[in-house]
CSV table of C-alpha atoms and ligand atoms in Angstrom, one decimal:
chain,number,residue,atom,x,y,z
A,1,MET,CA,-0.1,-0.3,-0.1
A,2,ARG,CA,2.6,2.6,0.7
A,3,ARG,CA,5.1,2.3,-2.3
A,4,GLU,CA,1.5,2.3,-4.8
A,5,THR,CA,0.5,5.7,-2.4
A,6,LEU,CA,4.0,6.7,-2.7
A,7,ALA,CA,3.6,6.6,-6.2
A,8,ALA,CA,0.1,8.0,-6.8
A,9,ILE,CA,1.3,11.0,-4.8
A,10,ALA,CA,4.4,11.2,-7.1
A,11,ALA,CA,2.6,11.5,-10.3
A,12,ALA,CA,-0.4,14.1,-9.0
A,13,ASP,CA,-1.1,17.4,-10.2
A,14,LEU,CA,-2.2,20.0,-7.3
A,15,ASP,CA,-5.8,19.2,-8.0
A,16,GLY,CA,-5.7,14.4,-7.6
A,17,LEU,CA,-3.3,15.9,-4.5
A,18,GLU,CA,-6.5,16.9,-2.8
A,19,SER,CA,-8.4,13.8,-3.7
A,20,LEU,CA,-6.1,11.7,-2.7
A,21,ARG,CA,-5.6,13.0,0.9
A,22,VAL,CA,-9.1,12.7,1.2
A,23,ALA,CA,-9.2,9.2,-0.1
A,24,LEU,CA,-6.3,8.4,2.6
A,25,LEU,CA,-6.0,10.6,5.5
A,26,GLY,CA,-10.0,11.7,5.6
A,27,LYS,CA,-13.1,10.9,7.6
A,28,SER,CA,-13.7,7.4,5.9
A,29,GLY,CA,-10.3,7.5,4.0
A,30,ALA,CA,-7.7,4.0,3.7
A,31,VAL,CA,-5.5,5.1,6.8
A,32,THR,CA,-8.3,6.3,8.9
A,33,GLY,CA,-9.2,3.2,8.4
A,34,LEU,CA,-6.9,1.1,9.4
A,35,LEU,CA,-6.0,3.3,12.6
A,36,LYS,CA,-10.0,2.3,13.2
A,37,ALA,CA,-9.3,-0.9,13.1
A,38,LEU,CA,-6.9,-1.3,16.1
A,39,GLY,CA,-9.8,-0.3,18.6
A,40,GLY,CA,-10.6,-4.1,17.8
A,41,MET,CA,-7.5,-5.9,18.1
A,42,ALA,CA,-5.7,-7.2,20.8
A,43,PRO,CA,-3.2,-5.5,23.0
A,44,GLU,CA,-0.1,-6.8,21.9
A,45,GLU,CA,-1.2,-7.0,18.2
A,46,ARG,CA,-2.6,-3.3,18.9
A,47,LYS,CA,1.4,-2.1,19.8
A,48,SER,CA,3.0,-3.3,16.6
A,49,ARG,CA,0.5,-3.0,14.1
A,50,GLY,CA,-0.1,1.0,15.7
A,51,ALA,CA,3.9,1.7,15.2
A,52,GLU,CA,3.3,0.4,11.9
A,53,VAL,CA,0.2,2.4,11.1
A,54,ASN,CA,1.4,5.5,12.7
A,55,SER,CA,4.6,5.8,10.8
A,56,LEU,CA,3.0,4.9,7.4
A,57,LYS,CA,0.3,7.7,8.1
A,58,THR,CA,3.3,10.2,8.5
A,59,ILE,CA,5.0,9.0,5.9
A,60,ILE,CA,1.8,9.9,3.7
A,61,ALA,CA,1.3,13.4,5.1
A,62,ASP,CA,5.3,14.4,4.5
A,63,ALA,CA,5.0,13.0,1.0
A,64,LEU,CA,1.3,15.2,0.3
A,65,ALA,CA,3.1,18.1,1.9
A,66,GLU,CA,6.0,17.5,0.0
A,67,ARG,CA,4.4,16.8,-3.3
A,68,ARG,CA,1.7,20.4,-2.6
A,69,ALA,CA,4.8,22.4,-2.0
A,70,ALA,CA,6.9,21.4,-5.1
A,71,LEU,CA,3.8,21.8,-7.6
A,72,GLU,CA,3.5,24.9,-6.0
A,73,ALA,CA,6.7,26.5,-6.5
A,74,ALA,CA,6.6,25.5,-9.9
A,75,ALA,CA,3.4,27.3,-10.5
A,76,LEU,CA,4.8,30.0,-9.6
A,77,ALA,CA,8.1,29.9,-11.0
A,78,ALA,CA,5.9,29.6,-14.3
A,79,ARG,CA,3.7,32.4,-13.8
A,80,LEU,CA,7.0,34.6,-13.0
A,81,LYS,CA,8.5,33.7,-16.1
A,82,ALA,CA,5.1,34.3,-18.4
A,83,ASP,CA,4.5,37.9,-16.6
A,84,THR,CA,8.2,39.6,-17.0
A,85,ILE,CA,7.9,43.1,-17.6
A,86,ASP,CA,10.2,44.7,-19.7
A,87,ILE,CA,11.5,48.1,-18.4
A,88,SER,CA,13.2,49.0,-21.2
A,89,GLN,CA,10.0,49.8,-22.8
A,90,PRO,CA,9.7,53.7,-23.8
A,91,VAL,CA,6.6,55.4,-21.3
A,92,ARG,CA,4.0,56.0,-23.2
A,93,PRO,CA,3.9,59.5,-24.4
A,94,GLU,CA,1.2,61.2,-21.6
A,95,GLN,CA,0.6,65.0,-21.9
A,96,GLN,CA,0.8,66.9,-19.0
A,97,GLY,CA,-2.6,69.7,-18.3
A,98,ALA,CA,-2.4,72.4,-16.7
A,99,ILE,CA,-4.4,74.5,-14.7
A,100,HIS,CA,-6.9,77.4,-15.7
A,101,PRO,CA,-5.6,81.0,-15.4
A,102,ILE,CA,-8.9,81.9,-13.8
A,103,SER,CA,-8.7,78.8,-11.5
A,104,ARG,CA,-5.2,79.9,-10.7
A,105,THR,CA,-6.5,83.3,-9.8
A,106,MET,CA,-9.4,81.7,-7.2
A,107,GLU,CA,-7.3,79.1,-6.0
A,108,GLU,CA,-4.7,82.2,-4.8
A,109,ILE,CA,-7.6,84.2,-3.7
A,110,ALA,CA,-8.2,81.2,-1.8
A,111,ALA,CA,-5.1,80.3,0.0
A,112,ILE,CA,-4.8,84.3,1.2
A,113,PHE,CA,-8.1,84.5,2.9
A,114,GLY,CA,-7.8,80.7,3.8
A,115,ALA,CA,-4.5,82.0,5.9
A,116,ALA,CA,-6.7,84.8,7.7
A,117,GLY,CA,-9.6,82.1,8.7
A,118,PHE,CA,-11.9,82.3,5.8
A,119,ALA,CA,-13.9,79.2,4.6
A,120,ILE,CA,-14.8,78.8,1.2
A,121,LYS,CA,-18.7,78.4,0.1
A,122,GLU,CA,-20.5,77.8,-3.2
A,123,GLY,CA,-24.1,77.7,-4.3
A,124,PRO,CA,-26.0,77.0,-7.0
A,125,ASP,CA,-25.6,79.0,-10.5
A,126,ILE,CA,-29.4,79.2,-10.7
A,127,GLU,CA,-31.3,81.3,-8.1
A,128,ASP,CA,-34.3,82.4,-7.6
A,129,ASP,CA,-35.1,86.3,-8.5
A,130,TRP,CA,-35.4,87.0,-4.1
A,131,THR,CA,-32.3,85.3,-3.3
A,132,ASN,CA,-30.2,87.0,-6.0
A,133,PHE,CA,-32.2,90.8,-6.0
A,134,GLY,CA,-34.7,90.9,-3.4
A,135,ALA,CA,-32.5,90.1,0.1
A,136,LEU,CA,-29.8,92.2,-1.1
A,137,ASN,CA,-31.8,95.4,-1.0
A,138,ILE,CA,-31.9,96.1,-4.8
A,139,PRO,CA,-35.6,96.9,-5.9
A,140,ALA,CA,-38.3,95.8,-8.1
A,141,HIS,CA,-37.5,97.9,-10.7
A,142,HIS,CA,-33.8,98.1,-10.6
A,143,PRO,CA,-32.1,98.5,-14.5
A,144,ALA,CA,-29.6,95.6,-13.3
A,145,ARG,CA,-33.2,93.0,-12.8
A,146,ALA,CA,-34.5,94.1,-16.3
A,147,MET,CA,-34.0,91.5,-19.6
A,148,MET,CA,-31.2,93.5,-20.9
A,149,ASP,CA,-29.0,92.7,-17.8
A,150,THR,CA,-30.1,89.6,-16.6
A,151,PHE,CA,-31.2,85.8,-17.7
A,152,TYR,CA,-34.0,85.0,-16.8
A,153,LEU,CA,-35.5,81.2,-17.0
A,154,ASN,CA,-38.4,79.6,-18.4
A,155,ALA,CA,-38.8,78.3,-15.0
A,156,THR,CA,-39.6,79.2,-11.7
A,157,HIS,CA,-38.0,78.2,-8.4
A,158,GLY,CA,-40.2,77.4,-5.6
A,159,ASN,CA,-42.5,80.0,-6.7
A,160,ARG,CA,-40.5,83.0,-7.7
A,161,PRO,CA,-38.5,83.4,-10.9
A,162,ALA,CA,-35.8,81.8,-11.7
A,163,VAL,CA,-32.6,83.7,-12.8
A,164,LEU,CA,-29.0,82.8,-13.4
A,165,ARG,CA,-27.7,84.6,-10.8
A,166,THR,CA,-25.6,87.8,-11.5
A,167,HIS,CA,-23.1,87.6,-8.6
A,168,THR,CA,-22.3,85.2,-6.3
A,169,SER,CA,-23.8,87.2,-3.4
A,170,PRO,CA,-26.8,84.9,-3.1
A,171,VAL,CA,-24.8,82.4,-1.6
A,172,GLN,CA,-23.7,85.3,1.3
A,173,ILE,CA,-27.4,85.3,1.5
A,174,ARG,CA,-28.1,82.0,1.9
A,175,THR,CA,-25.0,81.7,4.6
A,176,MET,CA,-26.8,84.2,6.8
A,177,LEU,CA,-29.9,82.7,7.0
A,178,ASP,CA,-28.6,79.2,7.7
A,179,TRP,CA,-26.3,80.9,10.2
A,180,ALA,CA,-29.3,83.1,11.8
A,181,ARG,CA,-31.4,79.9,12.2
A,182,ARG,CA,-28.7,78.1,13.6
A,183,ARG,CA,-28.0,80.3,16.2
A,184,GLU,CA,-31.6,80.0,17.7
A,185,SER,CA,-30.5,76.7,19.2
A,186,GLU,CA,-26.5,77.4,19.4
A,187,PRO,CA,-26.5,81.1,20.6
A,188,ASP,CA,-22.4,81.1,20.7
A,189,ILE,CA,-21.7,79.7,17.2
A,190,ALA,CA,-18.5,81.2,15.7
A,191,PRO,CA,-18.6,84.5,13.6
A,192,ILE,CA,-18.9,84.2,9.7
A,193,ARG,CA,-16.3,84.8,7.8
A,194,ILE,CA,-16.1,83.2,4.5
A,195,ILE,CA,-15.4,83.7,0.6
A,196,VAL,CA,-17.4,83.0,-2.6
A,197,PRO,CA,-16.1,82.2,-6.0
A,198,GLY,CA,-17.7,81.2,-8.2
A,199,ARG,CA,-19.4,81.9,-12.4
A,200,THR,CA,-21.9,84.1,-12.6
A,201,PHE,CA,-23.7,84.9,-15.9
A,202,ARG,CA,-24.8,88.3,-17.2
A,203,ALA,CA,-26.5,89.9,-20.8
A,204,ASP,CA,-23.9,91.6,-22.2
A,205,HIS,CA,-21.2,90.6,-24.7
A,206,ASP,CA,-18.6,92.4,-26.4
A,207,ALA,CA,-14.6,92.7,-26.1
A,208,THR,CA,-14.7,93.6,-22.3
A,209,HIS,CA,-18.0,91.4,-21.2
A,210,SER,CA,-18.8,88.0,-21.2
A,211,PRO,CA,-22.0,86.0,-20.9
A,212,MET,CA,-20.6,83.9,-18.4
A,213,PHE,CA,-17.6,85.3,-15.8
A,214,HIS,CA,-16.0,84.7,-12.1
A,215,GLN,CA,-16.4,86.6,-9.7
A,216,THR,CA,-15.1,86.3,-5.5
A,217,GLU,CA,-16.8,88.0,-2.6
A,218,GLY,CA,-16.0,88.0,1.0
A,219,LEU,CA,-18.6,88.4,3.7
A,220,VAL,CA,-17.7,88.9,7.7
A,221,ILE,CA,-19.9,89.6,10.1
A,222,GLY,CA,-19.9,89.7,13.9
A,223,ARG,CA,-20.5,91.7,16.9
A,224,ASP,CA,-18.2,94.2,16.3
A,225,ILE,CA,-16.5,94.0,13.0
A,226,THR,CA,-15.9,98.0,11.6
A,227,LEU,CA,-15.1,99.6,8.7
A,228,GLY,CA,-11.4,99.4,10.1
A,229,HIS,CA,-11.4,95.8,9.7
A,230,LEU,CA,-12.6,95.9,6.2
A,231,LYS,CA,-9.8,98.9,4.9
A,232,GLY,CA,-6.8,96.3,6.8
A,233,CYS,CA,-8.3,93.4,5.1
A,234,LEU,CA,-8.6,94.4,1.7
A,235,ILE,CA,-5.2,96.4,2.2
A,236,ASP,CA,-3.4,92.9,3.1
A,237,PHE,CA,-5.3,91.0,0.4
A,238,LEU,CA,-4.1,93.3,-2.4
A,239,ARG,CA,-0.7,93.3,-1.1
A,240,ALA,CA,-0.5,89.6,-0.9
A,241,PHE,CA,-2.0,89.2,-4.2
A,242,PHE,CA,0.0,91.5,-6.2
A,243,ASP,CA,2.8,90.6,-4.5
A,244,ILE,CA,3.8,94.2,-4.2
A,245,PRO,CA,4.5,95.1,-0.3
A,246,ASN,CA,3.9,98.5,0.0
A,247,LEU,CA,1.5,98.8,-2.8
A,248,PRO,CA,-0.6,101.9,-3.0
A,249,VAL,CA,-4.4,101.9,-2.1
A,250,ARG,CA,-7.4,104.1,-1.9
A,251,PHE,CA,-10.9,103.6,-0.8
A,252,ARG,CA,-12.9,105.9,-2.4
A,253,ALA,CA,-16.5,106.6,-1.6
A,254,SER,CA,-19.1,104.8,-3.9
A,255,TYR,CA,-23.1,103.3,-3.6
A,256,PHE,CA,-24.1,99.7,-4.0
A,257,PRO,CA,-27.3,99.3,-3.2
A,258,PHE,CA,-26.5,95.9,-0.5
A,259,THR,CA,-23.9,97.8,1.7
A,260,GLU,CA,-23.7,101.2,3.5
A,261,PRO,CA,-21.0,102.9,3.4
A,262,SER,CA,-20.1,101.8,0.1
A,263,MET,CA,-16.5,101.8,-1.1
A,264,GLU,CA,-14.9,101.3,-4.5
A,265,VAL,CA,-10.8,100.0,-4.0
A,266,ASP,CA,-8.0,101.2,-6.2
A,267,ILE,CA,-4.3,100.5,-6.4
A,268,GLY,CA,-1.7,102.6,-7.3
A,269,TRP,CA,-0.6,101.8,-11.1
A,270,SER,CA,1.8,103.5,-14.2
A,271,LYS,CA,-1.8,104.3,-17.1
A,272,LYS,CA,1.3,104.3,-19.2
A,273,THR,CA,3.2,101.8,-19.4
A,274,GLY,CA,1.0,99.2,-17.4
A,275,GLU,CA,3.2,98.8,-14.2
A,276,ILE,CA,1.1,97.9,-10.9
A,277,GLY,CA,2.4,99.6,-7.7
A,278,LYS,CA,4.0,102.5,-9.0
A,279,GLY,CA,3.6,105.7,-11.5
A,280,GLY,CA,0.7,107.8,-9.1
A,281,ASP,CA,-2.5,106.8,-11.7
A,282,TRP,CA,-5.4,105.1,-9.6
A,283,LEU,CA,-7.2,101.6,-11.1
A,284,GLU,CA,-10.4,100.7,-9.8
A,285,ILE,CA,-10.0,96.6,-8.7
A,286,LEU,CA,-12.9,95.8,-6.1
A,287,GLY,CA,-16.3,97.1,-4.3
A,288,SER,CA,-17.0,97.0,-1.0
A,289,GLY,CA,-18.9,98.2,2.0
A,290,MET,CA,-20.5,97.7,5.3
A,291,VAL,CA,-23.2,95.1,5.0
A,292,HIS,CA,-26.7,97.2,4.5
A,293,ALA,CA,-28.8,97.0,7.6
A,294,SER,CA,-31.7,95.8,5.6
A,295,VAL,CA,-30.1,92.7,3.9
A,296,LEU,CA,-28.8,91.7,7.6
A,297,ALA,CA,-32.8,92.1,8.7
A,298,ASN,CA,-33.5,90.2,5.5
A,299,CYS,CA,-31.2,87.4,6.6
A,300,GLY,CA,-33.2,87.1,10.0
A,301,ILE,CA,-30.1,89.1,12.1
A,302,ASP,CA,-30.6,92.1,14.3
A,303,PRO,CA,-28.3,94.9,12.6
A,304,ARG,CA,-28.3,96.2,15.8
A,305,GLU,CA,-26.7,93.1,17.7
A,306,PHE,CA,-24.6,92.1,14.7
A,307,GLN,CA,-22.8,94.3,11.9
A,308,GLY,CA,-19.9,93.0,9.1
A,309,PHE,CA,-18.5,94.1,5.6
A,310,ALA,CA,-18.6,92.6,1.8
A,311,PHE,CA,-16.5,93.1,-1.0
A,312,GLY,CA,-16.5,91.7,-4.8
A,313,MET,CA,-13.7,91.2,-7.3
A,314,GLY,CA,-14.5,89.8,-10.9
A,315,ILE,CA,-11.7,87.4,-11.6
A,316,GLU,CA,-11.4,88.0,-15.4
A,317,ARG,CA,-9.9,91.6,-15.0
A,318,ILE,CA,-7.6,91.1,-12.1
A,319,THR,CA,-6.1,87.9,-13.7
A,320,MET,CA,-5.6,90.3,-17.3
A,321,LEU,CA,-3.7,92.6,-15.0
A,322,LYS,CA,-1.8,90.2,-13.1
A,323,HIS,CA,-0.5,88.2,-16.2
A,324,GLY,CA,-0.6,90.6,-18.8
A,325,ILE,CA,-3.4,89.1,-20.7
A,326,ALA,CA,-5.2,91.3,-23.4
A,327,ASP,CA,-8.4,89.8,-24.5
A,328,LEU,CA,-11.3,88.6,-22.1
A,329,ARG,CA,-12.5,86.3,-25.0
A,330,LEU,CA,-9.2,84.0,-25.1
A,331,PHE,CA,-10.4,82.8,-21.3
A,332,TYR,CA,-13.1,81.0,-22.7
A,333,GLU,CA,-11.4,79.7,-26.6
A,334,SER,CA,-10.2,76.4,-25.2
A,335,ASP,CA,-6.8,77.0,-27.6
A,336,MET,CA,-4.5,75.0,-26.7
A,337,ARG,CA,-1.6,76.7,-27.8
A,338,TRP,CA,-2.9,79.7,-25.0
A,339,LEU,CA,-3.7,77.1,-22.5
A,340,ARG,CA,-0.4,76.1,-22.0
A,341,HIS,CA,1.3,79.1,-22.5
A,342,TYR,CA,-1.0,81.0,-19.9
A,343,GLY,CA,-1.9,78.0,-17.5
A,344,PHE,CA,0.0,76.9,-14.0
A,345,SER,CA,1.6,73.9,-13.1
A,346,PRO,CA,-0.6,71.5,-11.4
A,347,PHE,CA,2.3,70.4,-9.5
A,348,ALA,CA,3.0,73.7,-7.5
A,349,PRO,CA,-0.2,74.6,-6.2
A,350,ALA,CA,-1.0,78.0,-4.9
A,351,MET,CA,0.3,78.4,-1.5
A,352,LEU,CA,0.8,81.5,0.9
A,353,HIS,CA,4.2,80.6,2.4
A,354,GLU,CA,6.0,80.3,-0.8
A,355,GLY,CA,4.3,83.9,-1.6
A,356,ILE,CA,1.7,83.7,-4.0
B,401,LIG,C1,-18.3,94.8,-7.4
B,401,LIG,C2,-18.4,94.8,-6.3
B,401,LIG,C3,-19.5,94.1,-3.9
B,401,LIG,C4,-20.6,93.2,-2.0
B,401,LIG,C5,-20.0,93.5,-3.9
B,401,LIG,C6,-22.1,92.0,-0.9
B,401,LIG,C7,-23.0,90.6,-0.6
B,401,LIG,C8,-23.8,90.5,0.5
B,401,LIG,C9,-24.2,91.4,1.4
B,401,LIG,C10,-23.7,93.0,1.1
B,401,LIG,CL1,-24.7,89.2,0.8
B,401,LIG,N1,-22.6,93.1,0.2
B,401,LIG,N2,-21.3,92.1,-1.8
B,401,LIG,C11,-20.5,94.2,-1.6
B,401,LIG,C12,-20.1,94.8,-1.8
B,401,LIG,C13,-19.4,95.1,-3.3
B,401,LIG,O1,-19.1,93.9,-4.9
B,401,LIG,O2,-17.7,95.6,-8.0
B,401,LIG,N3,-17.9,93.1,-7.2
B,401,LIG,C14,-17.2,92.9,-8.8
């Protein structure tokens, strides 16, 4: 039996080996049967037969294990031989993409304000006319609401007319509404400090206007936020963004329906050479102001308890200024040569510690 079994093991493949193990050592296997038979023997006979049968069992178990190890090693060696990788083969010619300059500017703004503790908020492109206009103190017959300037959708949003948002301000409106609602159960929640980058839409198309463009707005609301905070914050931002430590910044009284007082913010430049930071001329960069008491009230915030500032800027314009891009329309043409020239490396993201 030993001779026949060892010959069968030596000739078996992996599946055959398992069948042999069951047939020999399994519950009703041949060797198991011999072991069971020991029980019915006289003590003398059991002693000599027992030694014999147990040694047979060990020999068979060892032979099974040895054959299995040999078969598995051979299978692995065959796979390693078949699976070789040709490391001398050249890599596929993958192309490296680039970050669009509009995205880059919004990332830079996020890095600067992020370092100052601002959170980023986003919202939908389609809004109802109350969130886009009414809440912002823009009256019913204001020219900004006219079809000439605003894209109205052939639809309603809730039961209000739906529009493509004309600025990112509705995101701040939603943020204030949520904040006021949350404050009812959490009176000590942190004040609002957000920036809102995103797409905006106006029915306007010429050399300096695109029907789709980008803005970033900011909003800070707290118990004791002042015009001084507004000025310090925007001066620091502009100097970081244009990377000019003593960049001249000028605040000029203006008007927006949603802020009071309102100020436009100019930076120093040279009209003649286009150089930013010197030259004695002024260039308008952003709009700002203290959030109008009616806007706070529209959002459920008591203007006797809270106040704050807001600002907004057009991304296309400051991107053109910073990088000397002459024509707005090139941003949207998807011309690969232009994108490769003006794009930014995805492996060098906007980070404040290196200077923007
Ligand atoms: C500009 C001017 C500005 C704001 C935007 C704002 C938003 C809320 C309340 C009050 Cl929810 N104000 N936003 C304020 C002042 C100016 O943008 O020239 N943008 C391109």
